[in-house]
Amino acid sequence: MSDNGNAQRLWPAIARRERQRREAAGQLVTLARQAGAGLVGGTLALHVLSGLAPVTFMVGVGVALQHLAAGGDLGAAGRWLGLALGAFVVQQGLAPLLLLLSKEIARRVDRYCLTRFMTFALLDAPLPVMERPDVADRLTYVDEIFEQWTFTPGAATEGGIALAGRYTQLAGAVAVLAWTAGWWPALIAAVVALVVRRGRSEAFFHWGRLNREFTPYQRQTAYVRELATSTRAAKDIRTLGLIGWVEERYAAEAGGLHERLWYWRRRLYGGPFVIYTVLAVAGAAAALVAIARVADGGPPGSAAVGATAMAVQALALCARFGIVFQESDIKMVFGRGAWEALLEIDDIARGATGEPSRTRAVAGPAPAAGPVRAGVRFEGVRFAYRPDRPVIDGLDLELRAGTSTAIVGVNGAGKTTMVKLLAGLYRPDAGTVRVDGTDLRDLDPAAWTRAIAVTFQDFVRYEASLRDNVAMSAIGHRNDSAGILAELARVGLEDLAASLPDGLETPLTRALPGGRELSGGQWQRLALARSLFAVRHGASVLVLDEPTSQLDARGEAEFFDRFLDLTEGLTSVVISHRFSSVRRADRIVVLDGGRVSEAGGHDELVAAGGTYASMFAVQARRFATEAGPAGGKEMQL
């Protein structure tokens, strides 16, 4: 009963593993197609020729020895030695050519995979999918693979093709053994070679699968290491005296990771290595005994020396077949892992959205998003990061074209989430966002990106030139120097380019030669200039999320004095906690619990005595100042 139970468990495991092997082979075929049939076919043929070359060399030398030992025709011996020399020259000549062709295959495949990876990360994947821990782990894994450029999907593809040479060599060695020593030594050598090869490759396969499960631990270790070695957190670590804490944290994270690695290495490679080594030695010994018996039973004389030499060399080649092939196995296990991670990410995105990541390409062209003429409407919109806790819950809101709308509310009211829904970064769980009556999901995403300019509160500080930092919002117009300077002037940075050593070409980071760093307020103004540059080149919707959070009181006042001029003719949305900012908007909307609780003008909402009026009164008391000795005035909110 126990044997039957073991068998019932064993056969499904074997079937599952065979299915995995077929899937792996199918993945390599899929990747190889990206390199082109001609290149792959030619490289495959040359690998087969490369595998035949050492067998030919072995046969040529062995037969030549037979002729020489038997005192036969020296001309025949010379011809066989010439064949061996030719095989040697061919093998040496093929090595650099195969390296060149393999690198070209890897380059083409990696270009395809990297394009797919970046397209997913920058365009196809909904932001909530990108923020999931399981997706983050896979993205980190793929990113590290391409950062190292060693075990990429392209390397896996060229490694799989290189196996053709190895198996051709094995087949040739088995044939030589059968010819020189009989079928029994050949059969023993072939079985041992394939069994040991299968066992070692299986262990390596499981290690590759297991290694991906360590990604969260590797990510944590890399995070602490990056904290300790980069300038991003250097000020805090030094001023807070956290050097010891960072060292202890890194030791703990790295120690936990390495402990897991070594445990599984011993488990996967310890016992199996001993078993397969014993099997290989026993098989080789049995084959040697068989070869010796054939040699003893053969015709007397030294002519059998050549045959015996060929048989022993062929046996040695079979015995070495169980090793891990550096040019193939390592590349296939780790490189194919990156491709599998890409496929898994795609499956996760499909499961989260109910559609494949390239839906737009399948469904055909979507309506273009031109200038907004009527406005944007949120109709019964619901969105939740967790199903049981909606952030936006039944939002009905109209953003009329050509007007400015201010959004206010307490922290967590859903203001920034609403902006991300408007920008198309999130998709509503229920309800619709309509642009001039068309569902935002039906618009061409690239066209809508060009139609909307957004400055987020956590805007990006690009380690690039001043020119590129402004032109990022309309990068096709990066050579519009006059436009860049004009938008810098509109946000109060009219003298910035002139103050930098290389003007617009100055890198905005000290990490690059000739670079300069900006203050927090300058960076925020620059981010505003970036959005205005997009408006200059076609965007008709402007969204500003806490646009003055890093400006001083004077800078904030100057900006909002210009606010109506900056947003004239645009459909604009501004989010701010500072009520001195929002009161200039055409319409003020209060979000509470993910929906609109109040809407109207500043005076109207204050007179209503609701949430807005209470929040305004609290902020007014906070910022009001008593008249000083010099006769100061109360701050006007």
XYZ file of C-alpha atoms in Angstrom:
637
model
C 0.000 0.000 0.000
C 2.880 2.282 0.832
C 4.569 1.514 -2.487
C 1.336 2.247 -4.330
C 0.981 5.522 -2.463
C 4.533 6.520 -3.312
C 3.930 5.664 -6.953
C 0.732 7.688 -6.995
C 2.648 10.692 -5.728
C 5.712 10.097 -7.903
C 4.103 9.859 -11.324
C 2.189 13.167 -11.078
C 5.440 14.842 -9.972
C 7.280 13.343 -12.951
C 4.478 14.380 -15.316
C 4.475 17.892 -13.877
C 8.241 18.183 -14.295
C 8.046 16.933 -17.898
C 5.388 19.534 -18.574
C 7.653 22.189 -17.099
C 10.506 21.042 -19.336
C 8.282 21.285 -22.402
C 7.153 24.742 -21.325
C 10.774 25.795 -20.852
C 11.666 24.524 -24.318
C 8.659 26.356 -25.746
C 9.742 29.576 -24.057
C 13.223 29.320 -25.560
C 11.719 28.702 -29.003
C 9.491 31.774 -28.556
C 12.485 33.893 -27.572
C 14.633 32.497 -30.388
C 12.045 33.678 -32.933
C 12.787 37.254 -31.871
C 16.359 36.844 -33.157
C 15.340 35.773 -36.663
C 15.158 32.330 -38.261
C 18.250 32.844 -40.452
C 20.547 33.862 -37.601
C 19.286 31.147 -35.265
C 19.372 28.415 -37.940
C 22.902 29.306 -39.029
C 24.155 29.443 -35.440
C 22.510 26.100 -34.653
C 24.218 24.468 -37.668
C 27.592 25.843 -36.619
C 27.098 24.499 -33.068
C 26.411 21.042 -34.525
C 29.589 21.336 -36.605
C 31.477 22.468 -33.513
C 30.208 19.396 -31.639
C 31.371 17.070 -34.430
C 34.860 18.604 -34.587
C 36.315 17.014 -31.374
C 34.807 13.641 -32.282
C 36.371 13.897 -35.735
C 39.695 14.853 -34.163
C 39.495 11.849 -31.845
C 38.713 9.463 -34.704
C 41.404 10.901 -36.961
C 44.128 10.540 -34.368
C 42.950 7.055 -33.333
C 42.815 5.655 -36.868
C 46.191 7.227 -37.665
C 47.628 5.476 -34.602
C 46.181 2.199 -35.837
C 47.936 2.587 -39.174
C 51.206 3.579 -37.573
C 51.087 0.797 -34.933
C 50.360 -1.815 -37.596
C 53.209 -0.575 -39.763
C 50.723 0.203 -42.532
C 50.504 2.874 -45.168
C 52.073 6.108 -43.932
C 50.094 8.029 -46.493
C 46.822 6.785 -44.997
C 48.029 7.692 -41.513
C 48.947 11.135 -42.770
C 45.524 11.650 -44.324
C 43.817 10.707 -41.061
C 46.114 13.053 -39.134
C 45.295 15.736 -41.674
C 41.602 15.154 -40.984
C 42.263 15.492 -37.245
C 44.239 18.697 -37.804
C 41.458 20.083 -39.990
C 38.872 19.317 -37.293
C 41.063 21.071 -34.717
C 41.413 24.149 -36.929
C 37.674 24.218 -37.609
C 36.869 24.012 -33.887
C 39.267 26.822 -33.042
C 37.947 28.964 -35.877
C 34.326 28.377 -34.940
C 34.791 29.498 -31.320
C 35.072 33.270 -31.962
C 32.466 33.126 -34.753
C 29.978 31.348 -32.490
C 30.675 33.874 -29.728
C 29.901 36.721 -32.127
C 26.699 35.113 -33.436
C 25.538 34.147 -29.935
C 25.989 37.701 -28.691
C 23.936 38.979 -31.619
C 21.147 36.516 -30.772
C 21.248 37.619 -27.141
C 21.209 41.287 -28.150
C 18.116 40.878 -30.354
C 16.221 38.840 -27.781
C 17.111 41.196 -24.925
C 16.057 44.202 -26.984
C 12.647 42.596 -27.444
C 12.348 41.684 -23.744
C 13.563 45.063 -22.516
C 11.130 46.858 -24.809
C 8.328 44.676 -23.489
C 9.441 45.304 -19.893
C 9.601 49.067 -20.289
C 6.320 49.182 -22.214
C 4.624 47.315 -19.397
C 6.163 49.449 -16.647
C 5.625 52.803 -18.358
C 2.428 52.298 -20.333
C 0.473 49.065 -20.034
C 0.361 48.287 -16.326
C -2.237 50.055 -14.194
C -0.584 51.826 -11.286
C -2.322 49.666 -8.628
C -0.796 46.579 -10.252
C 2.667 48.187 -10.161
C 2.235 48.890 -6.443
C 1.500 45.248 -5.510
C 4.322 43.546 -3.532
C 4.351 40.448 -5.746
C 4.684 42.586 -8.863
C 7.332 44.753 -7.189
C 9.384 41.635 -6.429
C 9.207 40.477 -10.044
C 9.970 43.929 -11.410
C 12.986 44.144 -9.101
C 14.177 40.733 -10.252
C 13.884 41.647 -13.946
C 15.461 45.058 -13.351
C 18.470 43.495 -11.624
C 18.868 40.972 -14.437
C 19.054 43.715 -17.055
C 21.197 45.903 -14.830
C 23.867 43.181 -14.649
C 23.520 42.156 -18.338
C 24.809 38.644 -17.591
C 21.981 36.124 -17.243
C 19.335 37.748 -19.411
C 16.632 36.051 -21.520
C 18.919 36.589 -24.508
C 21.710 34.732 -22.737
C 19.254 31.919 -21.952
C 18.351 31.675 -25.635
C 21.933 31.483 -26.849
C 22.671 29.008 -24.043
C 19.857 26.737 -25.192
C 21.131 26.833 -28.774
C 24.659 26.010 -27.572
C 23.392 22.708 -26.123
C 23.126 21.426 -29.711
C 26.912 21.213 -29.826
C 27.103 19.366 -26.516
C 24.530 16.737 -27.461
C 26.088 16.309 -30.914
C 29.399 15.633 -29.174
C 27.769 13.065 -26.879
C 26.080 11.289 -29.798
C 29.385 11.145 -31.657
C 31.218 9.782 -28.614
C 28.609 7.047 -28.116
C 28.898 6.120 -31.805
C 32.699 5.893 -31.521
C 32.354 3.682 -28.427
C 29.959 1.363 -30.253
C 32.349 1.154 -33.218
C 35.504 0.546 -31.219
C 34.313 -1.367 -28.140
C 30.842 -2.663 -28.896
C 27.299 -1.719 -27.932
C 27.480 -2.627 -24.241
C 30.152 -0.035 -23.298
C 28.361 2.495 -25.527
C 25.013 1.790 -23.889
C 26.463 2.012 -20.368
C 28.242 5.291 -21.152
C 25.149 6.820 -22.786
C 22.805 5.867 -19.933
C 25.184 7.113 -17.236
C 25.834 10.370 -19.100
C 22.138 11.128 -19.610
C 21.085 10.123 -16.073
C 23.811 12.171 -14.392
C 23.129 15.055 -16.725
C 19.432 14.903 -15.938
C 20.057 14.778 -12.193
C 22.474 17.679 -12.142
C 20.331 19.817 -14.413
C 17.263 19.059 -12.278
C 19.041 20.203 -9.126
C 20.177 23.348 -10.903
C 16.655 23.956 -12.212
C 15.203 23.732 -8.699
C 17.902 26.059 -7.409
C 16.975 28.616 -10.058
C 13.293 28.391 -9.112
C 14.139 28.642 -5.427
C 16.486 31.543 -5.964
C 13.594 33.680 -7.197
C 11.779 33.086 -3.904
C 14.653 34.902 -2.197
C 13.859 38.127 -4.102
C 12.044 39.842 -1.179
C 15.045 39.177 1.077
C 17.445 40.335 -1.630
C 15.351 43.468 -2.119
C 15.505 44.302 1.585
C 19.248 43.689 1.706
C 19.794 45.861 -1.374
C 17.642 48.626 0.140
C 19.732 48.804 3.324
C 22.960 48.640 1.315
C 21.757 51.483 -0.902
C 20.904 53.558 2.186
C 24.447 53.122 3.467
C 26.252 53.820 0.193
C 24.202 56.558 -1.503
C 23.834 60.254 -0.768
C 20.037 60.006 -0.571
C 19.962 59.325 3.163
C 23.517 60.335 4.108
C 22.447 63.524 5.910
C 19.850 61.815 8.079
C 22.073 58.844 8.877
C 24.918 61.081 10.011
C 22.920 63.692 11.897
C 20.744 61.107 13.661
C 23.696 58.879 14.496
C 22.234 55.890 12.631
C 25.493 54.407 11.329
C 25.444 51.620 13.909
C 21.777 50.900 13.241
C 22.399 50.654 9.486
C 25.322 48.291 10.039
C 23.267 46.071 12.349
C 20.299 46.121 9.965
C 22.467 45.177 6.997
C 24.186 42.392 8.933
C 20.798 40.995 9.957
C 19.288 41.201 6.459
C 22.374 39.823 4.700
C 22.835 37.117 7.338
C 19.244 35.939 6.996
C 19.547 35.839 3.207
C 22.836 33.927 3.184
C 21.620 31.486 5.801
C 18.708 30.573 3.533
C 20.963 30.346 0.487
C 23.441 27.966 2.130
C 20.734 25.784 3.653
C 19.115 25.137 0.296
C 22.432 24.783 -1.487
C 23.420 21.971 0.878
C 20.005 20.362 0.554
C 19.909 20.470 -3.242
C 23.557 19.761 -4.016
C 24.879 17.799 -1.022
C 23.359 14.316 -1.160
C 22.529 14.342 -4.890
C 26.104 15.300 -5.747
C 27.443 12.252 -3.892
C 24.848 9.951 -5.505
C 25.537 11.079 -9.061
C 29.291 11.074 -8.527
C 29.157 7.466 -7.352
C 26.904 6.574 -10.294
C 29.274 8.220 -12.786
C 32.344 6.516 -11.337
C 30.605 3.126 -11.254
C 29.365 3.509 -14.813
C 32.766 4.587 -16.075
C 34.404 1.639 -14.302
C 31.903 -0.806 -15.811
C 32.457 0.637 -19.277
C 36.235 0.469 -18.824
C 35.976 -3.185 -17.869
C 33.919 -3.822 -20.988
C 36.455 -1.959 -23.128
C 39.302 -3.954 -21.575
C 37.551 -7.239 -22.324
C 37.006 -6.229 -25.924
C 40.674 -5.270 -26.211
C 41.788 -8.596 -24.660
C 39.541 -10.543 -26.989
C 40.666 -8.695 -30.105
C 43.427 -9.668 -32.560
C 46.927 -9.709 -31.090
C 49.347 -6.924 -31.878
C 49.534 -3.221 -31.372
C 46.931 -2.293 -33.955
C 44.252 -2.421 -31.249
C 45.953 0.440 -29.393
C 44.293 3.031 -31.602
C 40.819 1.567 -31.109
C 41.329 1.335 -27.368
C 42.563 4.936 -27.246
C 39.488 6.131 -29.128
C 37.195 4.161 -26.838
C 38.800 5.553 -23.666
C 38.615 9.145 -24.991
C 34.992 8.670 -25.984
C 34.213 7.261 -22.544
C 35.894 10.239 -20.885
C 33.788 12.583 -22.990
C 30.605 10.768 -21.908
C 31.681 10.823 -18.249
C 32.165 14.618 -18.393
C 28.683 15.115 -19.809
C 27.106 15.278 -16.341
C 28.754 18.573 -15.414
C 26.973 21.937 -15.406
C 27.725 23.640 -18.730
C 28.748 27.210 -18.042
C 27.826 28.366 -21.538
C 24.303 26.942 -21.282
C 22.876 25.814 -17.957
C 23.572 28.859 -15.805
C 22.339 31.181 -18.530
C 19.188 29.158 -19.133
C 18.179 28.845 -15.488
C 18.679 32.470 -14.484
C 18.057 34.129 -17.842
C 14.813 32.270 -18.458
C 13.756 33.231 -14.928
C 13.619 36.864 -16.053
C 11.386 35.914 -18.988
C 9.110 33.894 -16.708
C 8.868 36.886 -14.381
C 7.738 39.025 -17.319
C 5.085 36.447 -18.225
C 3.910 36.267 -14.605
C 3.646 40.053 -14.409
C 1.551 40.019 -17.559
C -0.723 37.346 -16.062
C -1.115 39.384 -12.863
C -2.018 42.493 -14.848
C -4.525 40.516 -16.912
C -6.076 39.103 -13.753
C -6.296 42.536 -12.158
C -7.785 44.322 -15.163
C -9.587 41.471 -16.926
C -7.723 42.154 -20.162
C -4.269 41.539 -21.649
C -1.725 44.297 -21.280
C -1.725 45.118 -24.997
C -5.483 45.530 -25.326
C -5.149 48.761 -27.286
C -3.051 47.069 -29.975
C -5.592 44.258 -30.312
C -8.731 46.351 -30.217
C -7.529 48.871 -32.788
C -7.095 52.650 -32.620
C -8.948 54.560 -29.917
C -10.389 58.049 -30.220
C -7.759 60.752 -29.979
C -7.948 63.176 -27.077
C -7.928 66.715 -28.409
C -8.452 69.927 -26.440
C -11.167 69.544 -23.810
C -14.189 71.512 -25.014
C -17.074 70.614 -22.699
C -15.294 69.355 -19.618
C -14.540 66.277 -17.533
C -17.173 64.453 -15.490
C -16.788 61.904 -12.701
C -19.984 59.831 -12.662
C -20.520 57.538 -9.668
C -16.798 56.786 -9.468
C -15.596 54.295 -6.892
C -12.006 53.257 -6.275
C -10.348 51.294 -3.472
C -6.787 50.174 -2.795
C -8.367 47.503 -0.599
C -11.797 46.159 -1.568
C -13.302 46.818 1.848
C -11.988 50.397 2.196
C -12.925 52.653 -0.755
C -10.984 55.896 -1.049
C -13.287 57.302 -3.717
C -16.883 56.259 -3.088
C -19.631 57.477 -5.413
C -17.861 60.597 -6.660
C -19.930 62.849 -8.908
C -17.995 65.882 -10.057
C -17.914 68.132 -13.109
C -14.787 70.020 -14.156
C -16.113 72.566 -16.625
C -13.880 73.410 -19.560
C -12.016 76.682 -19.292
C -12.604 77.092 -15.542
C -10.476 76.512 -12.458
C -11.600 74.108 -9.748
C -10.001 73.865 -6.311
C -10.217 70.603 -4.369
C -9.920 70.693 -0.581
C -10.435 68.188 2.202
C -8.740 66.542 5.128
C -5.853 64.104 4.646
C -7.138 60.847 3.242
C -10.214 62.405 1.657
C -9.146 61.059 -1.761
C -7.814 64.232 -3.420
C -4.604 62.814 -4.897
C -6.350 59.561 -5.801
C -8.895 61.577 -7.730
C -6.065 63.240 -9.660
C -4.592 59.855 -10.534
C -7.979 58.712 -11.791
C -8.209 61.879 -13.875
C -4.737 61.290 -15.300
C -5.638 57.706 -16.238
C -3.088 56.194 -13.852
C -5.873 54.375 -11.994
C -9.067 52.937 -13.417
C -12.330 53.236 -11.478
C -13.642 50.089 -9.838
C -17.108 51.416 -10.666
C -18.484 54.421 -12.477
C -16.805 56.349 -15.274
C -14.621 59.358 -15.930
C -15.795 61.057 -19.117
C -13.911 63.575 -21.235
C -16.300 65.544 -23.438
C -18.755 62.663 -23.053
C -16.261 59.874 -23.944
C -15.212 57.325 -21.357
C -11.567 57.969 -20.478
C -10.877 54.248 -20.858
C -11.848 54.492 -24.521
C -9.428 57.300 -25.318
C -5.969 56.727 -26.718
C -3.766 56.780 -23.562
C -0.871 58.505 -25.351
C -3.168 61.226 -26.691
C -4.695 61.838 -23.245
C -1.198 62.040 -21.772
C -0.445 64.869 -24.194
C -3.746 66.583 -23.356
C -3.208 66.744 -19.583
C -0.371 68.337 -17.604
C -0.011 67.230 -13.968
C 2.315 68.439 -11.236
C 2.176 65.937 -8.391
C 3.122 66.812 -4.860
C 5.931 64.248 -5.019
C 7.221 65.453 -8.397
C 10.382 63.891 -9.812
C 13.731 65.653 -9.664
C 15.460 64.282 -12.760
C 19.251 64.019 -12.699
C 19.332 65.684 -16.101
C 19.908 69.111 -17.597
C 17.743 72.132 -16.801
C 16.475 71.951 -20.377
C 15.319 68.343 -20.044
C 13.829 68.882 -16.592
C 11.465 71.461 -18.072
C 10.903 69.747 -21.427
C 10.079 66.326 -19.923
C 6.380 67.164 -20.227
C 6.702 67.665 -24.008
C 10.008 66.024 -24.770
C 9.476 66.265 -28.515
C 9.906 70.032 -28.126
C 13.072 69.978 -26.027
C 14.797 72.276 -28.535
C 12.276 75.049 -27.861
C 14.727 77.105 -25.826
C 12.610 80.259 -26.010
C 9.580 78.380 -24.682
C 11.561 76.846 -21.839
C 12.952 80.220 -20.769
C 9.490 81.792 -21.015
C 7.916 79.202 -18.716
C 10.777 79.514 -16.235
C 10.114 83.236 -16.143
C 6.367 82.693 -15.584
C 7.067 80.751 -12.385
C 9.658 83.217 -11.060
C 12.864 81.505 -12.284
C 13.736 84.046 -14.957
C 17.349 84.333 -13.767
C 18.005 80.626 -13.162
C 19.452 79.659 -16.558
C 21.749 82.678 -16.608
C 23.069 81.845 -13.132
C 24.120 78.314 -14.090
C 27.545 77.651 -15.666
C 26.178 75.976 -18.812
C 22.766 77.601 -18.869
C 19.998 75.262 -19.952
C 22.494 72.422 -20.436
C 23.637 72.418 -16.796
C 22.905 69.080 -15.025
C 20.745 69.587 -11.942
C 22.725 67.251 -9.707
C 26.125 67.411 -8.081
C 26.666 63.783 -9.058
C 27.460 64.839 -12.668
C 30.413 66.974 -13.805
C 29.565 70.670 -13.787
C 26.229 69.972 -12.127
C 24.382 72.185 -9.673
C 21.689 71.458 -7.085
C 18.549 73.538 -6.561
C 16.681 74.426 -3.402
C 13.350 72.789 -2.607
C 11.441 75.911 -3.633
C 13.350 76.169 -6.924
C 12.603 72.539 -7.700
C 8.887 73.117 -7.097
C 8.852 76.134 -9.377
C 10.670 74.101 -11.999
C 8.037 71.355 -11.720
C 5.366 73.990 -12.340
C 7.298 75.245 -15.363
C 7.341 71.665 -16.634
C 3.532 71.494 -16.610
C 3.204 74.930 -18.195
C 5.586 73.845 -20.956
C 3.176 70.988 -21.690
C 0.347 73.531 -21.886
C 2.430 75.614 -24.292
C 2.612 72.576 -26.575
C -0.975 71.416 -26.563
C -2.159 70.307 -23.111
C -5.575 71.762 -22.242
C -6.038 70.346 -18.727
C -3.719 71.532 -15.957
C -3.636 69.759 -12.581
C -1.598 71.092 -9.663
C -1.341 68.947 -6.531
C -0.089 71.096 -3.617
C 1.828 73.370 -6.030
C 3.239 75.651 -3.321
C 4.032 73.204 -0.497
C 7.770 74.009 -0.645
C 7.473 77.747 -1.297
C 7.814 80.397 1.375
C 4.966 82.787 2.151
C 6.146 85.374 -0.368
C 6.639 82.784 -3.104
C 3.202 81.339 -2.477
C 1.574 84.747 -2.588
C 3.394 85.647 -5.818
C 2.372 82.373 -7.441
C -1.316 82.686 -6.622
C -1.335 86.326 -7.630
C -0.459 84.947 -11.059
C -2.720 81.909 -10.742
C -5.592 83.240 -12.846
C -3.179 84.372 -15.550
C -1.409 81.025 -15.589
C -4.653 79.077 -15.900
C -6.540 81.409 -18.205
C -8.443 79.438 -20.844
C -7.490 76.101 -19.311
C -9.475 73.449 -17.519
C -7.493 73.544 -14.305
C -7.597 71.689 -11.001
C -5.631 72.787 -7.958
C -5.328 70.846 -4.701
C -4.080 72.697 -1.683
C -4.354 72.742 2.080
C -3.781 76.484 2.088
C -7.062 78.321 1.738
C -5.357 81.505 0.651
C -4.555 79.556 -2.506
C -7.892 77.981 -3.344
C -10.078 81.040 -2.797
C -9.048 82.423 -6.209
C -10.479 79.414 -8.060
C -13.763 79.714 -9.982
C -15.219 76.850 -7.958
C -14.227 75.126 -4.728
C -15.106 71.490 -4.044
C -14.852 69.824 -0.643
C -14.126 66.085 -0.664
C -15.196 64.061 2.342
C -15.180 60.271 2.430
C -14.383 60.044 -1.253
C -17.312 62.121 -2.485
C -18.322 65.773 -2.857
C -19.812 67.168 0.330
C -19.815 70.875 -0.596
C -19.236 72.938 -3.731
C -19.349 76.622 -4.574
C -17.397 79.868 -4.413
C -15.326 80.945 -1.408
C -17.795 83.483 -0.043
C -20.718 81.144 -0.662
C -19.084 78.262 1.236
C -18.016 80.467 4.148
C -21.548 81.821 4.457
C -22.949 78.259 4.417
C -21.104 77.511 7.660
C -20.226 73.934 6.703
C -16.999 71.947 6.601
C -15.217 74.477 4.402
C -16.137 77.354 6.681
C -14.873 75.447 9.748
C -11.580 74.541 8.084
C -11.115 78.095 6.845
C -11.766 79.515 10.307
C -9.218 77.173 11.914
C -6.576 78.102 9.358
C -7.389 81.812 9.649
C -6.843 81.703 13.428
C -3.585 79.848 12.950
C -2.088 82.338 10.537
C -3.548 85.522 11.993
C -0.931 87.731 13.635
C -1.282 90.490 16.175
C -0.133 93.964 15.220
C 3.508 94.366 16.214
C 5.414 97.383 17.419
C 5.751 98.557 13.832
C 2.022 98.326 13.261
C 1.857 95.017 11.415
C -1.299 93.928 9.663
C -3.397 90.838 10.036
C -2.583 88.253 7.338
C -5.392 88.209 4.832
C -6.759 84.742 4.081
